CSV table of C-alpha atoms and ligand atoms in Angstrom, one decimal:
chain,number,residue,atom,x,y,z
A,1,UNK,CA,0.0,0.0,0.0
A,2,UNK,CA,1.7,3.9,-0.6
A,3,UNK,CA,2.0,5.5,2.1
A,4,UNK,CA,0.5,8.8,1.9
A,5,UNK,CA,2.5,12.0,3.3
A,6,UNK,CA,1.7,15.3,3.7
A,7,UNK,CA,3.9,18.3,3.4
A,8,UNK,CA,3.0,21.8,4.9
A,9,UNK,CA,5.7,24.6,3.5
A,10,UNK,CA,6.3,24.9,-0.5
A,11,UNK,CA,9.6,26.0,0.0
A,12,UNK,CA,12.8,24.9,-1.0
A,13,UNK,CA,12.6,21.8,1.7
A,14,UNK,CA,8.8,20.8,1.3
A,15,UNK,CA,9.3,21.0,-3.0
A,16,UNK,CA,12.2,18.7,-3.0
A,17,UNK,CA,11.5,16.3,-0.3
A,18,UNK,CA,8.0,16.4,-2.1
A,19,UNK,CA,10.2,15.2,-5.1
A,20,UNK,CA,12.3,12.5,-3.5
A,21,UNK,CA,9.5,11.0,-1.5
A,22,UNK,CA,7.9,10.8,-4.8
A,23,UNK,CA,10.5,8.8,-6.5
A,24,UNK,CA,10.3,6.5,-3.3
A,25,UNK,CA,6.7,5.5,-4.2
A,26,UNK,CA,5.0,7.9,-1.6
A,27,UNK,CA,1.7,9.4,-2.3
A,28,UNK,CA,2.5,13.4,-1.6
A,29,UNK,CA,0.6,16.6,-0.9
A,30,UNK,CA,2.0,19.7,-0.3
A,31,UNK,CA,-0.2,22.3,1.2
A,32,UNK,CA,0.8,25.9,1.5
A,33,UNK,CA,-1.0,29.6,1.5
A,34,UNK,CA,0.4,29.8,-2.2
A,35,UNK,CA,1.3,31.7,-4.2
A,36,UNK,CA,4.4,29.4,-5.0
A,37,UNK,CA,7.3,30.4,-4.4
A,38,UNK,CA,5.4,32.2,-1.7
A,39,UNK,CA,6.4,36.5,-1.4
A,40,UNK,CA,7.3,36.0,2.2
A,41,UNK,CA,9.4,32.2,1.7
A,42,UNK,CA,12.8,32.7,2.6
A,43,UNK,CA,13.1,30.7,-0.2
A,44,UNK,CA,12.0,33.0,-2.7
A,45,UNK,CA,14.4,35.6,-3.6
A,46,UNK,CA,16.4,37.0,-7.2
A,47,UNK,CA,19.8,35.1,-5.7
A,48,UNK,CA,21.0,32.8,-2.8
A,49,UNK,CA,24.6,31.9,-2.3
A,50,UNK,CA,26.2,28.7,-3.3
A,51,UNK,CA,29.4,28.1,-1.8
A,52,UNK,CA,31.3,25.2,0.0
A,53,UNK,CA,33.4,27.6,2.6
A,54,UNK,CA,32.5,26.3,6.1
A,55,UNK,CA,35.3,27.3,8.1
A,56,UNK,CA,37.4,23.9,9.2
A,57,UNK,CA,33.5,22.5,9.0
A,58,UNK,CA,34.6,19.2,6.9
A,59,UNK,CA,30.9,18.1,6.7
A,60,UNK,CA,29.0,21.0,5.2
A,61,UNK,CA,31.8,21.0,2.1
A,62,UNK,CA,31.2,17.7,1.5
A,63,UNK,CA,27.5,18.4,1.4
A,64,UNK,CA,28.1,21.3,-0.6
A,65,UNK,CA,30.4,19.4,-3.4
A,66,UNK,CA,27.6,16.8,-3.6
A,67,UNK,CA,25.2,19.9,-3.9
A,68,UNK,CA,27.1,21.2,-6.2
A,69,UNK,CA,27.0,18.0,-9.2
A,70,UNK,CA,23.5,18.4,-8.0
A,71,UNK,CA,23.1,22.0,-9.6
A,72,UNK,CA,25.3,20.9,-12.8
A,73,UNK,CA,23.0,18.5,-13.3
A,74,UNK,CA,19.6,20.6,-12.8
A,75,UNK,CA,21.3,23.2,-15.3
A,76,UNK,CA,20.9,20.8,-17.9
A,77,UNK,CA,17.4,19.5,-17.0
A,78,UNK,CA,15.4,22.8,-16.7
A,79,UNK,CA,13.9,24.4,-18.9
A,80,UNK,CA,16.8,27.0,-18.2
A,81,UNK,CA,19.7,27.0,-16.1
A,82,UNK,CA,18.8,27.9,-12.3
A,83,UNK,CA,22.8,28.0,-10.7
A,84,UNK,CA,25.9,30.3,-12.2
A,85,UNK,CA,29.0,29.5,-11.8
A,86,UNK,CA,30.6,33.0,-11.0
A,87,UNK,CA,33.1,31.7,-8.4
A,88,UNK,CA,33.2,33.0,-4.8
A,89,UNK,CA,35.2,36.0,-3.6
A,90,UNK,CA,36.0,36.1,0.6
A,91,UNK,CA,38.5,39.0,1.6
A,92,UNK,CA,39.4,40.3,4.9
A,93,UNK,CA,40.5,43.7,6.1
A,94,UNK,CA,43.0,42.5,8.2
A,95,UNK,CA,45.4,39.3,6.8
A,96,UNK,CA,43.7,35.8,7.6
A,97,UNK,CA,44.8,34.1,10.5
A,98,UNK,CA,44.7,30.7,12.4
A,99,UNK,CA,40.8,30.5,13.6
A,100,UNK,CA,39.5,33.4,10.8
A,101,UNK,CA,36.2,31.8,9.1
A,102,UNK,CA,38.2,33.1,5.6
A,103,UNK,CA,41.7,31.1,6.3
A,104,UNK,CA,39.9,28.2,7.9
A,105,UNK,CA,38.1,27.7,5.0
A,106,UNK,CA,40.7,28.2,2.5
A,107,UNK,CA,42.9,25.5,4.4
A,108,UNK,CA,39.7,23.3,4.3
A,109,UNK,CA,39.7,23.7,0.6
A,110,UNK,CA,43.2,22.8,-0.3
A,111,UNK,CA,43.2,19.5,2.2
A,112,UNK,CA,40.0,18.6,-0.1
A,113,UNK,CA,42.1,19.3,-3.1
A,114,UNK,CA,40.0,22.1,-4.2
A,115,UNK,CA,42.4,25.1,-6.1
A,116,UNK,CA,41.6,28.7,-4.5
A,117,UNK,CA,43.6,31.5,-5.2
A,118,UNK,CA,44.9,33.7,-2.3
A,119,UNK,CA,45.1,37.0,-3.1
A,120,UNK,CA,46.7,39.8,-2.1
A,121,UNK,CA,45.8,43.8,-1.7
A,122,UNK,CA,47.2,44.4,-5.0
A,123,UNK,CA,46.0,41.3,-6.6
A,124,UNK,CA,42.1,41.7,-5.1
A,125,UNK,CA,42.7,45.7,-6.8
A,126,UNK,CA,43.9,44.3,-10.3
A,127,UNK,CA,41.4,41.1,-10.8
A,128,UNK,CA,38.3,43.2,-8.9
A,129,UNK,CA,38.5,46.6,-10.3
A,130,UNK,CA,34.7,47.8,-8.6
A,131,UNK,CA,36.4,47.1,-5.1
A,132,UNK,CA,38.2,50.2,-3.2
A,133,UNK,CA,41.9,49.4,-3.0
A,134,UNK,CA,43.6,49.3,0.0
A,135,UNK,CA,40.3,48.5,2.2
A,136,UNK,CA,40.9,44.6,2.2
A,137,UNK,CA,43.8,43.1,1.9
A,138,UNK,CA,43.7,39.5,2.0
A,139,UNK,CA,41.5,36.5,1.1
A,140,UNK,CA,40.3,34.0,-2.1
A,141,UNK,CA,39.0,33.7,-4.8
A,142,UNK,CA,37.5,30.0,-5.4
A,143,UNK,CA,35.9,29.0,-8.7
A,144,UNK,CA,33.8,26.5,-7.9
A,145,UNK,CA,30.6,28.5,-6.4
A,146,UNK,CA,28.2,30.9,-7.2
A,147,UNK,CA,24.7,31.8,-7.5
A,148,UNK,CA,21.4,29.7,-7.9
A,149,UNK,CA,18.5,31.7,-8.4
A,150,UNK,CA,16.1,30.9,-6.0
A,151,UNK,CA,12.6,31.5,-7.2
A,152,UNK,CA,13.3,30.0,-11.0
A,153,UNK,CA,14.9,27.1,-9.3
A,154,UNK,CA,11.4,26.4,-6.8
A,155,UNK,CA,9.6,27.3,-10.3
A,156,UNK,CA,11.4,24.9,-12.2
A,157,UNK,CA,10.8,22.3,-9.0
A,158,UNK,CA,7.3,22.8,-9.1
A,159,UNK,CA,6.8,22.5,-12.2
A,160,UNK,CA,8.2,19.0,-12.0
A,161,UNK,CA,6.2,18.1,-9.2
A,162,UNK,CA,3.1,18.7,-11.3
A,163,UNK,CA,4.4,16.7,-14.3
A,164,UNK,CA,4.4,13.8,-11.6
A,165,UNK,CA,1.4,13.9,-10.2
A,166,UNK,CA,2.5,15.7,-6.8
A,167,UNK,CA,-0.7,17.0,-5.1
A,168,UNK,CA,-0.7,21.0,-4.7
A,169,UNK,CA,-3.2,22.4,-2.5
A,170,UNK,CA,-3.0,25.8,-2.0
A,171,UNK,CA,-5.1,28.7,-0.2
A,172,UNK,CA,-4.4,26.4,2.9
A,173,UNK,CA,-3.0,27.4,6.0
A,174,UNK,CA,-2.5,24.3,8.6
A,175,UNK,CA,-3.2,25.7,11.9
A,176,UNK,CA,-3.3,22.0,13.6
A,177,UNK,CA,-2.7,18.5,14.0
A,178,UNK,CA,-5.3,15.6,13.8
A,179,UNK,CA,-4.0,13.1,16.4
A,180,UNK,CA,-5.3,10.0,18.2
A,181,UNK,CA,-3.7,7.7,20.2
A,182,UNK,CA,-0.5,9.7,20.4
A,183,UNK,CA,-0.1,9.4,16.8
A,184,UNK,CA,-0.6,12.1,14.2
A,185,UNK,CA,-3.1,11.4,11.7
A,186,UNK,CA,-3.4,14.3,9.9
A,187,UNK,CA,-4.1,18.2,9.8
A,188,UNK,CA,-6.4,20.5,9.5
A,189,UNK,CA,-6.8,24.1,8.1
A,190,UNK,CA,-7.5,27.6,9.1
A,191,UNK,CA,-11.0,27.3,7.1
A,192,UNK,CA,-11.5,23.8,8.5
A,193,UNK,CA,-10.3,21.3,5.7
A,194,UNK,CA,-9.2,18.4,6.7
A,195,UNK,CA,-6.5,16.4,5.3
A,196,UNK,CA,-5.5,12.6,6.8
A,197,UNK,CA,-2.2,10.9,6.1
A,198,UNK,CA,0.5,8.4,7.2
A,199,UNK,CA,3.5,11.0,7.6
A,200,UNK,CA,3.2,14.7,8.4
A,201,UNK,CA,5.9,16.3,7.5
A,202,UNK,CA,6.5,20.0,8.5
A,203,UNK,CA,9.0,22.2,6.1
A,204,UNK,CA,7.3,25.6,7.3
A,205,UNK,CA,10.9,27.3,7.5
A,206,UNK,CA,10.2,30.2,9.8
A,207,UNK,CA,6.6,29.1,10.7
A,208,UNK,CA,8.0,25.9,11.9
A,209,UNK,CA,8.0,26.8,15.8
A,210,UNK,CA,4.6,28.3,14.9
A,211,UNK,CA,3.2,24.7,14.4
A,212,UNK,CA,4.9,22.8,16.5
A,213,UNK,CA,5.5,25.4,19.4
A,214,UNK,CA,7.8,22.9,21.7
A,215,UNK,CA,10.4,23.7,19.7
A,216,UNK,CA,10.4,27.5,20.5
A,217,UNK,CA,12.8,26.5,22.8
A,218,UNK,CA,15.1,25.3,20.2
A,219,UNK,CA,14.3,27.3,17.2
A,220,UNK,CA,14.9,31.1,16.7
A,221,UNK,CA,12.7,33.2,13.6
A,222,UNK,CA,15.3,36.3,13.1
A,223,UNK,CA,14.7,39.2,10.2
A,224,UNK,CA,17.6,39.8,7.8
A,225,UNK,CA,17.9,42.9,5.6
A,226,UNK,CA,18.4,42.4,1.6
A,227,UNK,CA,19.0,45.2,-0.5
A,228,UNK,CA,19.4,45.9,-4.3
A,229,UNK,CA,20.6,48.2,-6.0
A,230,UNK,CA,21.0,50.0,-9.5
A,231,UNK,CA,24.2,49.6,-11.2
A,232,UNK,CA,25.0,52.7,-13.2
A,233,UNK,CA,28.3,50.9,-15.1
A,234,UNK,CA,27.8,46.9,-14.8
A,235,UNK,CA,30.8,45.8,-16.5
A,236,UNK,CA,32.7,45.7,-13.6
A,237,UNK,CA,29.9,44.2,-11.1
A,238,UNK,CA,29.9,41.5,-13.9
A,239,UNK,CA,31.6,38.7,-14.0
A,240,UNK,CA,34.6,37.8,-14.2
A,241,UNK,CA,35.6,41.2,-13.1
A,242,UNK,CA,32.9,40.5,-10.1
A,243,UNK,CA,31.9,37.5,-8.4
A,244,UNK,CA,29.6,36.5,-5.8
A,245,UNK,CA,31.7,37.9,-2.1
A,246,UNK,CA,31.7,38.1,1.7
A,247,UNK,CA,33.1,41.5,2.5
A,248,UNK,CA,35.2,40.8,5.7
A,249,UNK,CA,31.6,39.3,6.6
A,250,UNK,CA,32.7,38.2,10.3
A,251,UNK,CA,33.1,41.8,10.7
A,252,UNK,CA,30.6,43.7,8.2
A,253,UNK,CA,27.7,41.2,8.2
A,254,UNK,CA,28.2,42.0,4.4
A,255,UNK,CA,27.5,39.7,1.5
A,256,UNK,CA,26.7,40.1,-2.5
A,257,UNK,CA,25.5,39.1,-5.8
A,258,UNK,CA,27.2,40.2,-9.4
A,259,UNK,CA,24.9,42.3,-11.4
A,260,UNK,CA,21.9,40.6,-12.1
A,261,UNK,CA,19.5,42.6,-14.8
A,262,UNK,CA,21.6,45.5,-13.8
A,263,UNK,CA,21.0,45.5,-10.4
A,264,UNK,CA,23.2,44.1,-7.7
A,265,UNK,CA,21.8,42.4,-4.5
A,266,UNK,CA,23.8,42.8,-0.8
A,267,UNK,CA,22.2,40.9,1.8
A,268,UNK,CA,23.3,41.1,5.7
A,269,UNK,CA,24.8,38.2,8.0
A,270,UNK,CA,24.3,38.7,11.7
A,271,UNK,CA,22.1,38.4,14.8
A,272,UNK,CA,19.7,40.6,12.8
A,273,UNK,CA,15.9,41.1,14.2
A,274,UNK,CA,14.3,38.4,16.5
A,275,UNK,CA,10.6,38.6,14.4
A,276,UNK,CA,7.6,36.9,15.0
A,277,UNK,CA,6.4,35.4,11.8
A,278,UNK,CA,3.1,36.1,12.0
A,279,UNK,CA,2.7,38.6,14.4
A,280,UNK,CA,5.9,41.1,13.7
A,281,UNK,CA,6.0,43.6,10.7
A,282,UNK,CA,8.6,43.2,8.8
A,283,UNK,CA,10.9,46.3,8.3
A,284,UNK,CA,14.2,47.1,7.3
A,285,UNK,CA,15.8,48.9,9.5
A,286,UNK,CA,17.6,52.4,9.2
A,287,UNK,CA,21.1,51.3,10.8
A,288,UNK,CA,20.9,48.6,8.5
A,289,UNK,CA,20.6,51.5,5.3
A,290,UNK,CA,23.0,53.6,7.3
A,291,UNK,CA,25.3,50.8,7.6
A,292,UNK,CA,25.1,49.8,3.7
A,293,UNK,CA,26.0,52.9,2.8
A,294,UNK,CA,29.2,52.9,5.0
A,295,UNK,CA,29.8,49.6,3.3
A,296,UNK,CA,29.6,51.1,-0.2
A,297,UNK,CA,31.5,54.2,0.3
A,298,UNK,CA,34.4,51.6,1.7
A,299,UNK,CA,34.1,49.0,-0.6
A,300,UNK,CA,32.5,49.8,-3.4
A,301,UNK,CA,32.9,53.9,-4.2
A,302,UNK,CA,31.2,53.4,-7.9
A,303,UNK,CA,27.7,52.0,-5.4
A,304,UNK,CA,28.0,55.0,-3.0
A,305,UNK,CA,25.0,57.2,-4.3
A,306,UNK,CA,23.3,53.9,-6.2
A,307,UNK,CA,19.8,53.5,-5.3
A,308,UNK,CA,18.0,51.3,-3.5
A,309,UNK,CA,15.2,49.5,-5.5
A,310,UNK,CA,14.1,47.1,-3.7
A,311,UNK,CA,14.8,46.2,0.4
A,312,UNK,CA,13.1,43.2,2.2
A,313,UNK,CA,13.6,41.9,5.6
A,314,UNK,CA,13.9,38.2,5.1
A,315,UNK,CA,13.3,35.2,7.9
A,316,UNK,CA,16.0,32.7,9.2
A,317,UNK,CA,14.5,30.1,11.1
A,318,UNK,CA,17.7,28.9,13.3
A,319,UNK,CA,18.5,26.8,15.3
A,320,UNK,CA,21.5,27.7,18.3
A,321,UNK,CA,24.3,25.5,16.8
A,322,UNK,CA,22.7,26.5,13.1
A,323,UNK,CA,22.4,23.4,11.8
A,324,UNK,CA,19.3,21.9,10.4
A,325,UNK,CA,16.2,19.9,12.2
A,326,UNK,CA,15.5,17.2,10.2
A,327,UNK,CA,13.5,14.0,12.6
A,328,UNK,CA,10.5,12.8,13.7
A,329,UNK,CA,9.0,14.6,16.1
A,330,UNK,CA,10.0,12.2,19.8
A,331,UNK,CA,6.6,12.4,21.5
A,332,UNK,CA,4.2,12.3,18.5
A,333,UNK,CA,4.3,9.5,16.0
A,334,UNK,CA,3.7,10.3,12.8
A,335,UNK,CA,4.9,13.7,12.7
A,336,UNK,CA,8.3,14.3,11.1
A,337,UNK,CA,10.3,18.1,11.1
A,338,UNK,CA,12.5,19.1,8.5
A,339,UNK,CA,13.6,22.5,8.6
A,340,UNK,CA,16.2,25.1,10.3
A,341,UNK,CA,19.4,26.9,9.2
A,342,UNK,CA,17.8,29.1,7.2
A,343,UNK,CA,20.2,31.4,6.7
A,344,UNK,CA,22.1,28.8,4.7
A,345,UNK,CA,20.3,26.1,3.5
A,346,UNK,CA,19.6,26.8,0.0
A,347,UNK,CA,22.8,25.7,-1.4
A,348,UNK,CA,21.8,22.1,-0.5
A,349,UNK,CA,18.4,22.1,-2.7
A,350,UNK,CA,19.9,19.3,-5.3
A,351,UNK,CA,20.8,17.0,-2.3
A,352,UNK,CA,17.9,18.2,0.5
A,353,UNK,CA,15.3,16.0,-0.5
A,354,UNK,CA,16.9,12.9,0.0
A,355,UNK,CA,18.4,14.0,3.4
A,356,UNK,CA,14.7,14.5,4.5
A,357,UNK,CA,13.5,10.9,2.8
A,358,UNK,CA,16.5,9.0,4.2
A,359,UNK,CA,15.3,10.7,7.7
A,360,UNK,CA,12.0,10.2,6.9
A,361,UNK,CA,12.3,6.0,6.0
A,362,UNK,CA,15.3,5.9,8.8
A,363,UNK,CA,18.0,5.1,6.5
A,364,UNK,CA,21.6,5.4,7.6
A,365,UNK,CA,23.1,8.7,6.1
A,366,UNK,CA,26.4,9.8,7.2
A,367,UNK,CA,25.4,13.6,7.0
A,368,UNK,CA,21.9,13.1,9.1
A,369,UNK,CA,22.9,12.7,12.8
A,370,UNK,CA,24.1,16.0,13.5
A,371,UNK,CA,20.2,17.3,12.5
A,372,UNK,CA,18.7,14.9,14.4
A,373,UNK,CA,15.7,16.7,17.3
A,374,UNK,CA,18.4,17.3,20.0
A,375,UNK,CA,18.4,18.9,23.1
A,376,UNK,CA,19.7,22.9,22.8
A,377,UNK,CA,19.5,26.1,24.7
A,378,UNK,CA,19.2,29.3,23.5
A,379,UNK,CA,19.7,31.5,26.7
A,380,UNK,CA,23.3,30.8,26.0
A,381,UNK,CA,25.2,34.0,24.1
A,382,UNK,CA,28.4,35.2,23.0
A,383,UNK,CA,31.5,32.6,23.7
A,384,UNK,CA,29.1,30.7,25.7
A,385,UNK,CA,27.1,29.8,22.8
A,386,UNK,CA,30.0,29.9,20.1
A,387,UNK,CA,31.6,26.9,22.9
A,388,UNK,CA,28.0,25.3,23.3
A,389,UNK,CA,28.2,25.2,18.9
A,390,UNK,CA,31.9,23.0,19.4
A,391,UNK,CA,33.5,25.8,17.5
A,392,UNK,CA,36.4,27.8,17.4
A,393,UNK,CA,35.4,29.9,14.4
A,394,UNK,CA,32.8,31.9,13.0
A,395,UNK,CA,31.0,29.4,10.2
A,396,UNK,CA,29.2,32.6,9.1
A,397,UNK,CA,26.4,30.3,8.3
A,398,UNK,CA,24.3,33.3,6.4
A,399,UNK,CA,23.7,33.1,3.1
B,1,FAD,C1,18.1,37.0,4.1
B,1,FAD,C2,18.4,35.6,3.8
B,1,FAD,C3,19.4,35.2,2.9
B,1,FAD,C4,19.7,33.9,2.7
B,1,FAD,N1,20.8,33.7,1.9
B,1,FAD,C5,21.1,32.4,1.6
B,1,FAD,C6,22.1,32.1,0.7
B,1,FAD,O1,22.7,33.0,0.1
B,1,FAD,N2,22.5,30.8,0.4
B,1,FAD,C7,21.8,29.8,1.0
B,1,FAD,O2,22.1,28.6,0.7
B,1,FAD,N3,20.7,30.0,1.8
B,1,FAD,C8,20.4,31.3,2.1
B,1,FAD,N4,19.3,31.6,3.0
B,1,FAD,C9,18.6,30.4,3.6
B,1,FAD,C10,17.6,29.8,2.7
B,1,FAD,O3,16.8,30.8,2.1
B,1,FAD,C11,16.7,28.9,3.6
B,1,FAD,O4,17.5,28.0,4.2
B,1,FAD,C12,15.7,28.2,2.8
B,1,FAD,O5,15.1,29.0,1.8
B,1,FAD,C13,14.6,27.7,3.8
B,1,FAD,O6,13.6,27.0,3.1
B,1,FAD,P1,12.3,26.4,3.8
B,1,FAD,O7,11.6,25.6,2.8
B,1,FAD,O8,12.7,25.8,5.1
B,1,FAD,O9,11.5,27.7,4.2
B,1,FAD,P2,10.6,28.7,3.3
B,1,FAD,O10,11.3,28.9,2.0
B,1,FAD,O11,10.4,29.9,4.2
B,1,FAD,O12,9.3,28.0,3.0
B,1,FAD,C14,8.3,27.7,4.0
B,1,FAD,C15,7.0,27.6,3.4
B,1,FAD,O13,6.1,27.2,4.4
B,1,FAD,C16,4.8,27.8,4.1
B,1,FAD,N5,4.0,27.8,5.4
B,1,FAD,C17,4.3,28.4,6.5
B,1,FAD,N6,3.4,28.2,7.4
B,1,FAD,C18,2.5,27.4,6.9
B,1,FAD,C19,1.2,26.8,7.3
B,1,FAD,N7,0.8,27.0,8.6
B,1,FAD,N8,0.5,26.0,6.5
B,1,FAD,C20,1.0,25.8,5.2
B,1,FAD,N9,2.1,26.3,4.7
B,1,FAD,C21,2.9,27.1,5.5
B,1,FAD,C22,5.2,29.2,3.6
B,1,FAD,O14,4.2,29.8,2.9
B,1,FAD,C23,6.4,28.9,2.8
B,1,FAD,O15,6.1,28.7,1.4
B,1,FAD,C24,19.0,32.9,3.2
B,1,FAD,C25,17.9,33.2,4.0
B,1,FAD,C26,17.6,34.5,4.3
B,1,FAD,C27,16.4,34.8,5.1
């Protein structure tokens, strides 16, 4: 008999797990508010980061290089290519040290015989002409990385989903569980549908904690700022004189896109805003303008009257050590969680569906232990928490 599973969240991690649970013979639905991609997803967005930099994080690089023949291959099975391959720019204002999130990746590269290319002041001047000389000084430049864009790629997925005969239901907001016996059955709606089912399996990104509110105490919803701007010039935002960057990020918060239609995107790493996701406005703030500005006269003195087209205060749903949530739920059979470090997980798209389903059917997978439902706290801050994560650098898990 096929199991039947339902998915709430049309986002990156309800659309592929959707797919791979497919392939596995599983009868799916997705249900989500629609539209897909959805304005408010994290998931939807012009750009997201793909790059395998982790600091001395072995594990996420080896996701990412899986990932990566992942997007190759989706390049060549869409209807147009989704990921581009622009190569991934980290510099530093000070040199990179022992313990720096920049030199601990780079080290992490060349012991997985990747090829980055350190550069100097002079170098970073010459190959990058848009960037101010003098203000960083050291860093990479690794090849393999980019770009995926974000809402073509959950377009392109959806449309696959349909040719298969996934179920979409939209309009639906699940506001509850059915349950008997212990055991989740099913949901229900805010307008009272009901939908039954083996498996329920939440991929609500920021809305997650909403649904399942034990996890509150695990799970953080925090609003990022994203901001793009007009290019006046765009050769030299494009590439290869520009790639995508991290601009001394541990320091600046400060990450970007190449021109894209003539308009560049910057998007901010940090603690950013703890926001409610449904009951908190979303608004950019005006330190984070102020602070983009400062960034552009520094960094980019071509940018430093550009205007701002578009700004958008995006959700991370996180987790304290910032990796991802991906079990069933330990109290209520039936009920599965996939979600968390949102301010990363994009990247992983061509290889997060299968995480999920290898979860899901409680196959061994090498990568899944470290997302299993654990026990965390978030009153811990500062070193306390950095110690609490088992690290000694900053991962800069954004973007
Ligand atoms: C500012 C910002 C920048 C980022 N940059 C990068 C990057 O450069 N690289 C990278 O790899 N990652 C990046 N990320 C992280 C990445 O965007 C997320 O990890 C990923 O998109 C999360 O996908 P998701 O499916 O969990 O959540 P979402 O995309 O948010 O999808 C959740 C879905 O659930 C639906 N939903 C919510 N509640 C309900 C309900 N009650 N009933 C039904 N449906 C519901 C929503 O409508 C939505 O469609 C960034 C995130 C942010 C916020």
């Amino acid at each position: 008999m096929t199991n039947k599973v339902i998915i709430v969240g049309a986002g990156v991690f309800g659309i592929t797990t959707a797919l791979a649970l497919w392939e596995r013979n599983y009868d799916v639905t997705i249900l989500d508010p629609g539209p897909i991609p959805h304005p408010l997803a994290s998931s939807t967005d012009i750009a997201k980061v793909v790059r395998m930099e982790y600091g001395a994080d072995e594990q996420y690089m080896a996701m990412v290089e899986a990932a990566l023949e992942g997007w190759d291959r989706w390049n060549t099975e869409f209807s147009q290519p989704v990921y581009h391959q622009t190569g991934v720019l980290m510099v530093r204002r000070t040199p990179m040290n022992s313990g720096d999130y920049e030199y601990e990746s780079y080290q992490t590269l060349l012991k997985r015989g990747h090829t980055p290319q350190r550069l100097s002041a002079d170098e970073i001047a010459i190959r990058f002409p848009a960037w101010k000389p003098e203000t960083y000084v050291d860093g990479f430049f690794h090849q393999r990385g980019g770009y995926a864009e974000s809402s073509k790629v959950i377009v392109e997925l959806l449309k696959a989903g349909e040719e298969r005969g996934i179920h979409y239901q939209t309009g639906h907001v699940v506001d509850r569980f059915i349950e008997r016996d212990g055991h989740v059955t099913g949901v229900r709606t805010r307008k009272g549908d009901k939908f039954e089912a083996d498996i329920v399996v939440i991929c609500a990104g920021a809305w997650t904690r909403v649904l399942i509110p034990e996890l509150n105490n695990v799970m953080k919803s925090t609003g990022h700022s994203v901001f793009h701007l007009t290019v006046p010039k765009p050769d030299p935002f494009t590439p290869p004189h520009f790639s995508v960057f991290t601009a001394d990020i541990t320091s600046t918060g400060w990450y970007g896109f190449p021109a894209i239609n003539g308009e560049i995107k910057l998007g901010h790493h940090g603690p950013g805003q703890p926001l409610h996701p449904i009951n908190d406005k979303r608004v950019v703030p005006d330190s984070d303008r102020e602070d983009l500005r400062n960034l552009l006269r520094d960094t980019f003195p071509a940018l430093e009257n550009a205007e701002i087209v578009y700004s958008r205060v995006c959700l991370y749903c996180d987790t304290l050590d910032e990796h991802f949530w991906i079990d069933y739920h330990p109290e209520k059979q039936g009920l599965f969680v996939a979600a968390g470090g949102s301010g990363h997980g994009f990247k992983f798209a061509p290889i997060l569906g299968n995480l999920v389903a290898d979860a899901i059917e409680r196959k061994a997978n090498n990568w899944l232990p470290r997302f299993r439902w654990r026990e965390l706290d978030l009153t811990k801050t500062g070193e306390e928490a950095a110690r609490y994560r088992g690290e000694h650098v900053d991962n800069a898990s954004g973007a």
